[in-house]
mmCIF file with all atom_site columns, C-alpha atoms in Angstrom:
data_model
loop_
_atom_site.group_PDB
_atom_site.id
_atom_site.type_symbol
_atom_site.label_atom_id
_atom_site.label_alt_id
_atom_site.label_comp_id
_atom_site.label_asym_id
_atom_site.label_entity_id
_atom_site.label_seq_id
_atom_site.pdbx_PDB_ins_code
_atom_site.Cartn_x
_atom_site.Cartn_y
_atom_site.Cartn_z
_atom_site.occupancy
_atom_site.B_iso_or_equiv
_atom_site.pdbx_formal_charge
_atom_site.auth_seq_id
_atom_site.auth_comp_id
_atom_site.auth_asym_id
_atom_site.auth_atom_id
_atom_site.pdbx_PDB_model_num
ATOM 1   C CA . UNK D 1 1   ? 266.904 227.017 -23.724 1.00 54.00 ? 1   UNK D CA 1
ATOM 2   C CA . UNK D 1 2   ? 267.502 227.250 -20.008 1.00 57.00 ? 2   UNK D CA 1
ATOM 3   C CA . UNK D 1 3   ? 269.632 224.307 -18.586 1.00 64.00 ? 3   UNK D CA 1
ATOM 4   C CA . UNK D 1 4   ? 268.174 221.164 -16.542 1.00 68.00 ? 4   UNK D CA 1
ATOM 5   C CA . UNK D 1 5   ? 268.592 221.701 -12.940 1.00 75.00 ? 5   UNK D CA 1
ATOM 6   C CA . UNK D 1 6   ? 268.356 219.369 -9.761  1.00 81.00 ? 6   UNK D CA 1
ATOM 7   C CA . UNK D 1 7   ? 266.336 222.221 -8.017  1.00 86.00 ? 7   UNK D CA 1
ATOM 8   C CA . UNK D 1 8   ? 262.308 222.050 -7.201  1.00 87.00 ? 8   UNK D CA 1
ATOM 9   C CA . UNK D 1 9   ? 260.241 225.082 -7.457  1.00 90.00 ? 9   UNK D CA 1
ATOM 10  C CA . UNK D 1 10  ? 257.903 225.582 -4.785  1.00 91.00 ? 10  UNK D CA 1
ATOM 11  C CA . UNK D 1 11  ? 255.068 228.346 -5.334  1.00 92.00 ? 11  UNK D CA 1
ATOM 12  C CA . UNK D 1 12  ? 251.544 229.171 -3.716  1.00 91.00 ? 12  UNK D CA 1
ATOM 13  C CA . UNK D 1 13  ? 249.342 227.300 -6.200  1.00 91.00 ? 13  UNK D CA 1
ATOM 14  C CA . UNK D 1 14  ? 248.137 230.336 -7.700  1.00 93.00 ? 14  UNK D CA 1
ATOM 15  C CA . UNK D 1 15  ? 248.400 230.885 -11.647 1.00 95.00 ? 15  UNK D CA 1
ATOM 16  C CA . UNK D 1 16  ? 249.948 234.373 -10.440 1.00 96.00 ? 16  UNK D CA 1
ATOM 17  C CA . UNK D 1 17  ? 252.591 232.394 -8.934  1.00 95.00 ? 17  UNK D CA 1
ATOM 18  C CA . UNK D 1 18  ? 253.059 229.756 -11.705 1.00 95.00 ? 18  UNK D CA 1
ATOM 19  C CA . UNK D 1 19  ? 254.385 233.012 -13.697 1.00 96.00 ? 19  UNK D CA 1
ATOM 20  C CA . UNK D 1 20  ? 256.818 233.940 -11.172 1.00 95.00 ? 20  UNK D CA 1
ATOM 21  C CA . UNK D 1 21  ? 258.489 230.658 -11.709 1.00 93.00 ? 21  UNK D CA 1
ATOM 22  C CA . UNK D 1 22  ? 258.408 231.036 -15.186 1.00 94.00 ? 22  UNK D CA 1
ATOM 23  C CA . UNK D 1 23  ? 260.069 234.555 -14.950 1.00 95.00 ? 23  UNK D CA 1
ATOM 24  C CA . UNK D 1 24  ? 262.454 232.947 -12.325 1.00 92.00 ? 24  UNK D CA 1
ATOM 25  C CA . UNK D 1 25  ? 263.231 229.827 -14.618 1.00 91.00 ? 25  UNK D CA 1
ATOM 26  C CA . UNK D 1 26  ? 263.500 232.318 -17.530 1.00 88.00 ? 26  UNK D CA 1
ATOM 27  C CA . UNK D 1 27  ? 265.769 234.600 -15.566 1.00 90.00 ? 27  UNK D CA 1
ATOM 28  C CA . UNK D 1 28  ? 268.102 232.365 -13.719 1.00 90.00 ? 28  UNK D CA 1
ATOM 29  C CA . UNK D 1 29  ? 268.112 230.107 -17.232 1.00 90.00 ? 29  UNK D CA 1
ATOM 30  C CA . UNK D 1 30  ? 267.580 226.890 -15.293 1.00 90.00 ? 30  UNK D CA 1
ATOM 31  C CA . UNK D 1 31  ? 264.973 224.292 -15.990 1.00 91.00 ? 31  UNK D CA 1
ATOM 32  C CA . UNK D 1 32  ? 263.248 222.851 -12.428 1.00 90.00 ? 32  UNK D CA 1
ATOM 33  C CA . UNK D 1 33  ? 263.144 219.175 -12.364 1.00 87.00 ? 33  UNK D CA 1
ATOM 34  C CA . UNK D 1 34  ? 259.952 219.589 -10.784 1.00 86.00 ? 34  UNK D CA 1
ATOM 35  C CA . UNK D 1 35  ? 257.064 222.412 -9.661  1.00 88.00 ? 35  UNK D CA 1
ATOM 36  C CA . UNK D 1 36  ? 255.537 221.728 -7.043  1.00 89.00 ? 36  UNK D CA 1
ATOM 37  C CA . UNK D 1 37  ? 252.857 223.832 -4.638  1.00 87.00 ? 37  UNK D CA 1
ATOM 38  C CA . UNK D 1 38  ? 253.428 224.673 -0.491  1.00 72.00 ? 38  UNK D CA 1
ATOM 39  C CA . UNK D 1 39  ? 251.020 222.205 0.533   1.00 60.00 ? 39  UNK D CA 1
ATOM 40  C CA . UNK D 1 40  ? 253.095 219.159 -1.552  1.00 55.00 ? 40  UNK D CA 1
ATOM 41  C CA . UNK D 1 41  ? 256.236 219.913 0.133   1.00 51.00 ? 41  UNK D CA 1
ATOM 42  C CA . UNK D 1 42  ? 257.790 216.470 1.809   1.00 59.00 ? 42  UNK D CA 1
ATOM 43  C CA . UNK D 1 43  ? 261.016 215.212 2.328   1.00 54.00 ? 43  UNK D CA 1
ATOM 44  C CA . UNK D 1 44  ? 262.876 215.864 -1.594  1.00 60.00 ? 44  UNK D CA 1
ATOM 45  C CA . UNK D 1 45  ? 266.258 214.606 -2.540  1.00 68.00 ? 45  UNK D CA 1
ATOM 46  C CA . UNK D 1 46  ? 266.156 217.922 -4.351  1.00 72.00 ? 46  UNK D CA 1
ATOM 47  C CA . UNK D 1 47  ? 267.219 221.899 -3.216  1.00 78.00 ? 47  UNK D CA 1
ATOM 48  C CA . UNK D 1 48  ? 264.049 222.978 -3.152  1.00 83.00 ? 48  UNK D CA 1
ATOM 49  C CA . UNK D 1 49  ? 263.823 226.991 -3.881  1.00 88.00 ? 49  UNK D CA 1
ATOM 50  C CA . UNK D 1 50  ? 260.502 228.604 -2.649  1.00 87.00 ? 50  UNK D CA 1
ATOM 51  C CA . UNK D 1 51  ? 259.076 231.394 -5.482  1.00 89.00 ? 51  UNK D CA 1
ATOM 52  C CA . UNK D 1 52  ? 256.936 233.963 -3.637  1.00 93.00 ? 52  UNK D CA 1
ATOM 53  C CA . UNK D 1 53  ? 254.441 235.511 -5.684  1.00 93.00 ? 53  UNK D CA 1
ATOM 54  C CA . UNK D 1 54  ? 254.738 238.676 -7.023  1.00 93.00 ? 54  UNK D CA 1
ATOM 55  C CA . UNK D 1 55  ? 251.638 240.358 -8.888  1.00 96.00 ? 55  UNK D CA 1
ATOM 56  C CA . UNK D 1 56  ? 253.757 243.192 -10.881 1.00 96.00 ? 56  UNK D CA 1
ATOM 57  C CA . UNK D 1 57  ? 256.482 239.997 -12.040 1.00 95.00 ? 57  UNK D CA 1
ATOM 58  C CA . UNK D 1 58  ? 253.363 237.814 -12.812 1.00 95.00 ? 58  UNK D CA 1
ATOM 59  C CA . UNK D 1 59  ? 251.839 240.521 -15.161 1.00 97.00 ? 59  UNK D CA 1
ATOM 60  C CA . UNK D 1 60  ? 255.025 241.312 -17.020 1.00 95.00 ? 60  UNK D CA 1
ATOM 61  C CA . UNK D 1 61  ? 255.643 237.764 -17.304 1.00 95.00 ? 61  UNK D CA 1
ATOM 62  C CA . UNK D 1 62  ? 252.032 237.311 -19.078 1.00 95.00 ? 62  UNK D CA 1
ATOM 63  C CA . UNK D 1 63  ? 252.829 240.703 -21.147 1.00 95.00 ? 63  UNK D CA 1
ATOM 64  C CA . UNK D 1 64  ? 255.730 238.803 -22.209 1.00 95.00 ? 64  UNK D CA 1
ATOM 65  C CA . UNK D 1 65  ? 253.972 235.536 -23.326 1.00 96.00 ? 65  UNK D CA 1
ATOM 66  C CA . UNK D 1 66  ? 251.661 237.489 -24.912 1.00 95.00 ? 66  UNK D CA 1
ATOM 67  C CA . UNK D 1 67  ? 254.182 239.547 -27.088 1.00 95.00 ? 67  UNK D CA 1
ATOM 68  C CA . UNK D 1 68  ? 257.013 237.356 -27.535 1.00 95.00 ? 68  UNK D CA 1
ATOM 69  C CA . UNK D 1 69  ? 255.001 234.202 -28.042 1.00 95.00 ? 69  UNK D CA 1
ATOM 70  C CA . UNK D 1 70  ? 251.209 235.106 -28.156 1.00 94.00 ? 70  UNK D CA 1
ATOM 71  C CA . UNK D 1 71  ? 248.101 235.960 -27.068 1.00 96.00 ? 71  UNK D CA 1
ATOM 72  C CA . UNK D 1 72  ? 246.585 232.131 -27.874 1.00 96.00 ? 72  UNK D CA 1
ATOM 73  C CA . UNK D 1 73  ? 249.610 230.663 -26.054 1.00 96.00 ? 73  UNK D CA 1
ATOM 74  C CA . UNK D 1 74  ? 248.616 233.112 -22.933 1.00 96.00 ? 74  UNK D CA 1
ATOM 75  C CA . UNK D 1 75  ? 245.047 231.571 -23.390 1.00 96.00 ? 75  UNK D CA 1
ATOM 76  C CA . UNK D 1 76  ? 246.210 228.362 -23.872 1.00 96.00 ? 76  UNK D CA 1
ATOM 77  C CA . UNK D 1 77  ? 248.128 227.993 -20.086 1.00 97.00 ? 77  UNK D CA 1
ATOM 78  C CA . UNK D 1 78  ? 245.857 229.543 -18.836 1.00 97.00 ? 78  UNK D CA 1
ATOM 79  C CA . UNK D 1 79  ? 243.460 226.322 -19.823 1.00 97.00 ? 79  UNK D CA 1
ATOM 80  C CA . UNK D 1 80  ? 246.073 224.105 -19.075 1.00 97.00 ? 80  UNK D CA 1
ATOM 81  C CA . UNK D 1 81  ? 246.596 225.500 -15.438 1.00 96.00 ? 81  UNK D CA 1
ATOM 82  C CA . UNK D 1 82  ? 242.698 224.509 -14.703 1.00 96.00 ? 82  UNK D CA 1
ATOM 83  C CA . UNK D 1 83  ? 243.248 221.197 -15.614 1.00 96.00 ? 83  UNK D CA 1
ATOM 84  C CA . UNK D 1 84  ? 244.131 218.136 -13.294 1.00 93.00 ? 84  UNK D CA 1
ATOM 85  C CA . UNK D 1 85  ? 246.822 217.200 -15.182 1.00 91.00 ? 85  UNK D CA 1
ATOM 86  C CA . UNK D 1 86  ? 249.271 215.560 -12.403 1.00 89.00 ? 86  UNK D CA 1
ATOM 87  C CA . UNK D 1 87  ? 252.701 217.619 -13.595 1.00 91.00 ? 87  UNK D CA 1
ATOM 88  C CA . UNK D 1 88  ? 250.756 220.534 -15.034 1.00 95.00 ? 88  UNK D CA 1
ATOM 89  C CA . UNK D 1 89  ? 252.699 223.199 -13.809 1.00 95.00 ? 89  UNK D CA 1
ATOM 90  C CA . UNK D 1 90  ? 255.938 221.688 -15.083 1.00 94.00 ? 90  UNK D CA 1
ATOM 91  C CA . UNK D 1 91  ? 254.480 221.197 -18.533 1.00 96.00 ? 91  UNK D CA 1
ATOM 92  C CA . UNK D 1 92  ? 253.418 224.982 -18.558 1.00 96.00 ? 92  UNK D CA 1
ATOM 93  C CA . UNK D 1 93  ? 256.821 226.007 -17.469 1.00 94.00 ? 93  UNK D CA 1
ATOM 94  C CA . UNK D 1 94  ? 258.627 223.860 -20.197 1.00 94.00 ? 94  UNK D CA 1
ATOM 95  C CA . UNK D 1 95  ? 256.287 224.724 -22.999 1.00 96.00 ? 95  UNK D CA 1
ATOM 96  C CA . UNK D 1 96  ? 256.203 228.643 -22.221 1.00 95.00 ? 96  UNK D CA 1
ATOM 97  C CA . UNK D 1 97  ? 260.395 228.363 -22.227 1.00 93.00 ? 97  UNK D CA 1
ATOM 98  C CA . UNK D 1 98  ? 259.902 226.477 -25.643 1.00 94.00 ? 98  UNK D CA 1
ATOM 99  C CA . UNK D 1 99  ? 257.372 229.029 -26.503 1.00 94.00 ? 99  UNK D CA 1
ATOM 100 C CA . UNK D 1 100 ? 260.523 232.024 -25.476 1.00 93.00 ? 100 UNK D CA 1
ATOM 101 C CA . UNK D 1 101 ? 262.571 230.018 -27.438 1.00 92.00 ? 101 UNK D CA 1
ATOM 102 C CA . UNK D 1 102 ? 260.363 229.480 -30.848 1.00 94.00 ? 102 UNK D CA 1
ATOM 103 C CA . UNK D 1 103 ? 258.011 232.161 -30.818 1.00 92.00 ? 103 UNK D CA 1
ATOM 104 C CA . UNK D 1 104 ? 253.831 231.647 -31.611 1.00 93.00 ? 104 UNK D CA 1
ATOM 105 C CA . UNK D 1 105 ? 255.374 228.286 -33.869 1.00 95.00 ? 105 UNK D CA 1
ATOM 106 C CA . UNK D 1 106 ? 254.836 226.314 -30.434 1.00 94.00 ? 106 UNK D CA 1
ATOM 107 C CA . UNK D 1 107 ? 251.525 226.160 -31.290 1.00 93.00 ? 107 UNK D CA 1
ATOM 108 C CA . UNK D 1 108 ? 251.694 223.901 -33.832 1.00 93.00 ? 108 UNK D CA 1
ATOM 109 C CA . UNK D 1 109 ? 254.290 221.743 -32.412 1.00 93.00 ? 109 UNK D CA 1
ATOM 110 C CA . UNK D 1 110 ? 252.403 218.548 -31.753 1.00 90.00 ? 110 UNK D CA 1
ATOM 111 C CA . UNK D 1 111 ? 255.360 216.319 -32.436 1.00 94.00 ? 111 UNK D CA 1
ATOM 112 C CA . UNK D 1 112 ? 256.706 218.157 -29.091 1.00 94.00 ? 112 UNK D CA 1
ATOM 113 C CA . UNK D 1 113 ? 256.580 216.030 -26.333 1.00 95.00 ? 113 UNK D CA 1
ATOM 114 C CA . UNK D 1 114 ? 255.369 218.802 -23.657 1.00 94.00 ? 114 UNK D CA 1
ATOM 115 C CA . UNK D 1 115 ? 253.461 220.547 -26.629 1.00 95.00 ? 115 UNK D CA 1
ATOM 116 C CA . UNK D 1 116 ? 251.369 217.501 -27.135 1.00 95.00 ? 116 UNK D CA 1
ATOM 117 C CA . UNK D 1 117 ? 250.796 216.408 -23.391 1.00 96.00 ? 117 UNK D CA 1
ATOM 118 C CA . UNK D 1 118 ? 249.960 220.449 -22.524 1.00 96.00 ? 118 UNK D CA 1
ATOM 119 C CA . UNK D 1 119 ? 247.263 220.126 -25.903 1.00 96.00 ? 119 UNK D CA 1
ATOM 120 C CA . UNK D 1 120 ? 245.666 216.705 -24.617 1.00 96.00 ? 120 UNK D CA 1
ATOM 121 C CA . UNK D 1 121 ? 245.051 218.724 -20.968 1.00 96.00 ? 121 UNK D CA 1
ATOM 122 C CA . UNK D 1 122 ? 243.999 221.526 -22.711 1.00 96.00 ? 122 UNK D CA 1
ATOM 123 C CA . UNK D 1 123 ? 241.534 219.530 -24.969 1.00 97.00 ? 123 UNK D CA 1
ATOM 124 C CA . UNK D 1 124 ? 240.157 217.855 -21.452 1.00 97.00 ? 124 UNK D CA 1
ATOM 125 C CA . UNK D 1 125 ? 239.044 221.011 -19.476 1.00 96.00 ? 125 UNK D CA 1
ATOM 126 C CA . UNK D 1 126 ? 237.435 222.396 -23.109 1.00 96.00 ? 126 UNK D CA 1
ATOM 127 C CA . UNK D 1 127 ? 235.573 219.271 -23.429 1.00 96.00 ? 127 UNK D CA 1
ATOM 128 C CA . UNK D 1 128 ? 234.928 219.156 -20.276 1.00 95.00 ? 128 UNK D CA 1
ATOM 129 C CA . UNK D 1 129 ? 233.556 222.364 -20.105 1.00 95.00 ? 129 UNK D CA 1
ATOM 130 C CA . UNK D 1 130 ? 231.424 222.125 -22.980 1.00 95.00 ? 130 UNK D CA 1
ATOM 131 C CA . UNK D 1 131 ? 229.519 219.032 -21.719 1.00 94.00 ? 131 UNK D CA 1
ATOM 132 C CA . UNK D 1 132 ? 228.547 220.900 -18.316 1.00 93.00 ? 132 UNK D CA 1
ATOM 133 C CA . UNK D 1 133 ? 227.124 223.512 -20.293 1.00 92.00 ? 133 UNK D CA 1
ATOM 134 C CA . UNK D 1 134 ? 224.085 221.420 -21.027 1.00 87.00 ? 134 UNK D CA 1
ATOM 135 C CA . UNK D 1 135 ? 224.390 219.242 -18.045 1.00 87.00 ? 135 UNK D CA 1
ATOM 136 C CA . UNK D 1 136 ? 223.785 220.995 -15.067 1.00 89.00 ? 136 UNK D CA 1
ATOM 137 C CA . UNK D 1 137 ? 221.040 221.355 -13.582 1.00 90.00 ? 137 UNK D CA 1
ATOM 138 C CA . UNK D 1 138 ? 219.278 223.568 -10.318 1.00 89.00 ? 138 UNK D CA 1
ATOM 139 C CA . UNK D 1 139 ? 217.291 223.289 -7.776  1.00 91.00 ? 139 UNK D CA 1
ATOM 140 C CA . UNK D 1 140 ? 214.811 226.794 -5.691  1.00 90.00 ? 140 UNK D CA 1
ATOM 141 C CA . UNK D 1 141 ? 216.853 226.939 -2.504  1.00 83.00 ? 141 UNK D CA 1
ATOM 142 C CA . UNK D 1 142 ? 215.380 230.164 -0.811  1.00 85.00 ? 142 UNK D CA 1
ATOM 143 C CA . UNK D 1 143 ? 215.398 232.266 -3.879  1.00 84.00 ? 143 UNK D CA 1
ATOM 144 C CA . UNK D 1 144 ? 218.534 231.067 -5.538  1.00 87.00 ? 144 UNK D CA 1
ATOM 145 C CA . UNK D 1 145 ? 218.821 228.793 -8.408  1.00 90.00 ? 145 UNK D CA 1
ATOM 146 C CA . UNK D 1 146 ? 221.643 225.999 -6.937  1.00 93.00 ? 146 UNK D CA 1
ATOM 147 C CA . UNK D 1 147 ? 223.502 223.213 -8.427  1.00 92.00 ? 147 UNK D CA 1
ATOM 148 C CA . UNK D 1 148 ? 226.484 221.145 -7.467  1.00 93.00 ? 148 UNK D CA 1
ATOM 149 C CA . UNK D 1 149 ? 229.077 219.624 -9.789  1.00 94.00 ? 149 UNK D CA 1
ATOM 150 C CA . UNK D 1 150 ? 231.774 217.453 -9.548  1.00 95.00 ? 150 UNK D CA 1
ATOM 151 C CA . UNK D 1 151 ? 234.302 218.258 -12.375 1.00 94.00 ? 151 UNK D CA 1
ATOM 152 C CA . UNK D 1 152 ? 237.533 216.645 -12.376 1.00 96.00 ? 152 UNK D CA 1
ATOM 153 C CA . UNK D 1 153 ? 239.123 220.108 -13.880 1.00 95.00 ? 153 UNK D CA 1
ATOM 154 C CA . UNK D 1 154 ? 238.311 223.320 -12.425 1.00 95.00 ? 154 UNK D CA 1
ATOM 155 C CA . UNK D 1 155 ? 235.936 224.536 -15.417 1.00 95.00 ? 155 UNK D CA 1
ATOM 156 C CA . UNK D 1 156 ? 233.911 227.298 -13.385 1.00 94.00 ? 156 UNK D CA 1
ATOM 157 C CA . UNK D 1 157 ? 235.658 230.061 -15.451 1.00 94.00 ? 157 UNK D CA 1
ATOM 158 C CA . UNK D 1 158 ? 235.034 228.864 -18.694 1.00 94.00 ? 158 UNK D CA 1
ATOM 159 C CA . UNK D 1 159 ? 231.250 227.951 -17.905 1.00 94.00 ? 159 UNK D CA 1
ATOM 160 C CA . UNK D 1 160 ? 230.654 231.306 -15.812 1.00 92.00 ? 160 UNK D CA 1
ATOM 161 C CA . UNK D 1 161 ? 229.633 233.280 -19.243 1.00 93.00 ? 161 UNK D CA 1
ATOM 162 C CA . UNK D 1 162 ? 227.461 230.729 -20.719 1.00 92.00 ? 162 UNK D CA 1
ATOM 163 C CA . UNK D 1 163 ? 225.223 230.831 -17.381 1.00 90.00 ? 163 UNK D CA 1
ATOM 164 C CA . UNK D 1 164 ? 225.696 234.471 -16.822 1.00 91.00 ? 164 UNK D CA 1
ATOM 165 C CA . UNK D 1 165 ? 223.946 235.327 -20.022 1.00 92.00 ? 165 UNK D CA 1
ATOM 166 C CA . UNK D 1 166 ? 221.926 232.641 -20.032 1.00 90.00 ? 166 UNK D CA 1
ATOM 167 C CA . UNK D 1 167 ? 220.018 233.769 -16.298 1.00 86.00 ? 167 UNK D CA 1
ATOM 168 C CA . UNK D 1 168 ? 221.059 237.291 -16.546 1.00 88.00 ? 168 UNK D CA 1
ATOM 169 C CA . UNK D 1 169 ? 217.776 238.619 -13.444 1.00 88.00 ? 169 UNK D CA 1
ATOM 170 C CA . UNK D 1 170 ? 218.680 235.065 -11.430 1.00 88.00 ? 170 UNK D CA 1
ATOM 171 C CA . UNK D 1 171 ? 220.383 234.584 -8.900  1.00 90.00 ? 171 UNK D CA 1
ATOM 172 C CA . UNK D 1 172 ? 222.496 231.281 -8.354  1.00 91.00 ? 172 UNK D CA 1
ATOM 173 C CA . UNK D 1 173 ? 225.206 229.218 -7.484  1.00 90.00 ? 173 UNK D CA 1
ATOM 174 C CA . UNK D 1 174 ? 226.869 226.746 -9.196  1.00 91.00 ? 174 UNK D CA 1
ATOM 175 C CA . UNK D 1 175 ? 228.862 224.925 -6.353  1.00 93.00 ? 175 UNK D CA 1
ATOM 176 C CA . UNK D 1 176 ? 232.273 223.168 -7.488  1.00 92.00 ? 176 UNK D CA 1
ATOM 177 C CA . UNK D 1 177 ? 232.667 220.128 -4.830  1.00 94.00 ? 177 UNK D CA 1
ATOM 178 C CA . UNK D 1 178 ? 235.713 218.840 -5.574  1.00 94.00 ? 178 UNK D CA 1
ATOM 179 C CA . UNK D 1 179 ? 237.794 222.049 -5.984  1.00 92.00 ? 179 UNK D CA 1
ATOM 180 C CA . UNK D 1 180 ? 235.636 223.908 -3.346  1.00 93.00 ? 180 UNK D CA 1
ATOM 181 C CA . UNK D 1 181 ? 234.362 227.182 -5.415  1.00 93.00 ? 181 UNK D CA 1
ATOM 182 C CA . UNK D 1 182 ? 231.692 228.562 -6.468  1.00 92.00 ? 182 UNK D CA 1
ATOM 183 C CA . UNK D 1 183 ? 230.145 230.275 -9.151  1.00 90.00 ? 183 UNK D CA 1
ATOM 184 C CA . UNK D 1 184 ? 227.779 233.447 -8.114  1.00 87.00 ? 184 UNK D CA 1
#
């Protein structure tokens, strides 16, 4: 288990760049005291080391989680990264190093601190998810079907194949307000 360090990672926001930190974390063996995107960046009492992202280093570090932990705990940060969890990122960072550490038992590590908070998240954009499949609803705007939600997670990619079959010869939009994205 890496050591705890009095350094901040700072990365793009992107779940490509959330991996880089994990590969950094995992390579340099330190633990960040905090993760934190571009746009949050203020006056820290902290070093604060800036991870650039890196496509090839984010997909070996998800071939990695994959194989050395598995393909559920991939799945599972991935969830957890669309979720508006406050410290998310530093959760997913200390429970993929656990995950290095303990293999696909992480899972089932509830009593775990960073396990359980990562699960409750995780549990929030699912349910979330689930209830906007029967609760959005369009409107005809010039030959689109339209709708706008307001999710507090960023759910678009879990409901996206639910309305994709069901209006396979429509076209619409499903418009997220809050995280400004939309869903063709």
């Amino acid at each position: 288990m890496p050591y705890r360090s009095d350094v901040v990672y700072c990365f793009d926001g992107s779940f490509d760049g959330l991996m880089c930190c994990v590969y950094e974390c995992f390579l340099q063996k330190e633990l960040p005291c905090a993760v934190i995107t571009e746009c949050e960046t203020q006056n820290l009492l902290f070093d604060t080391k800036t991870i650039e992202t890196n496509y090839e280093i984010s997909k070996r570090a998800e071939t990695a989680i994959s194989s050395k932990i598995s393909f559920k705990a991939l799945n599972f940060v991935k969830k957890g990264f669309m979720s508006c969890e406050k410290n998310k990122d530093l959760l997913i960072v200390k429970f993929l190093l656990l995950g290095f550490h303990y293999g696909k038992k992480i899972m089932s590590m509830l009593t775990n601190d960073t396990v359980d908070q990562l699960s409750k998240a995780v549990m929030h954009v699912t349910r979330e998810a689930h209830n906007y499949l029967g609760f959005v609803r369009f409107s005809s705007y010039n030959g689109f079907l339209y709708s706008t939600i307001e999710p507090k997670n960023q759910i678009l990619p879990l409901i996206a194949p639910h309305f994709t079959q069901r209006f396979p010869n429509e076209n619409f939009v499903i418009f997220d307000k809050p995280h400004h994205t939309a869903l063709c």
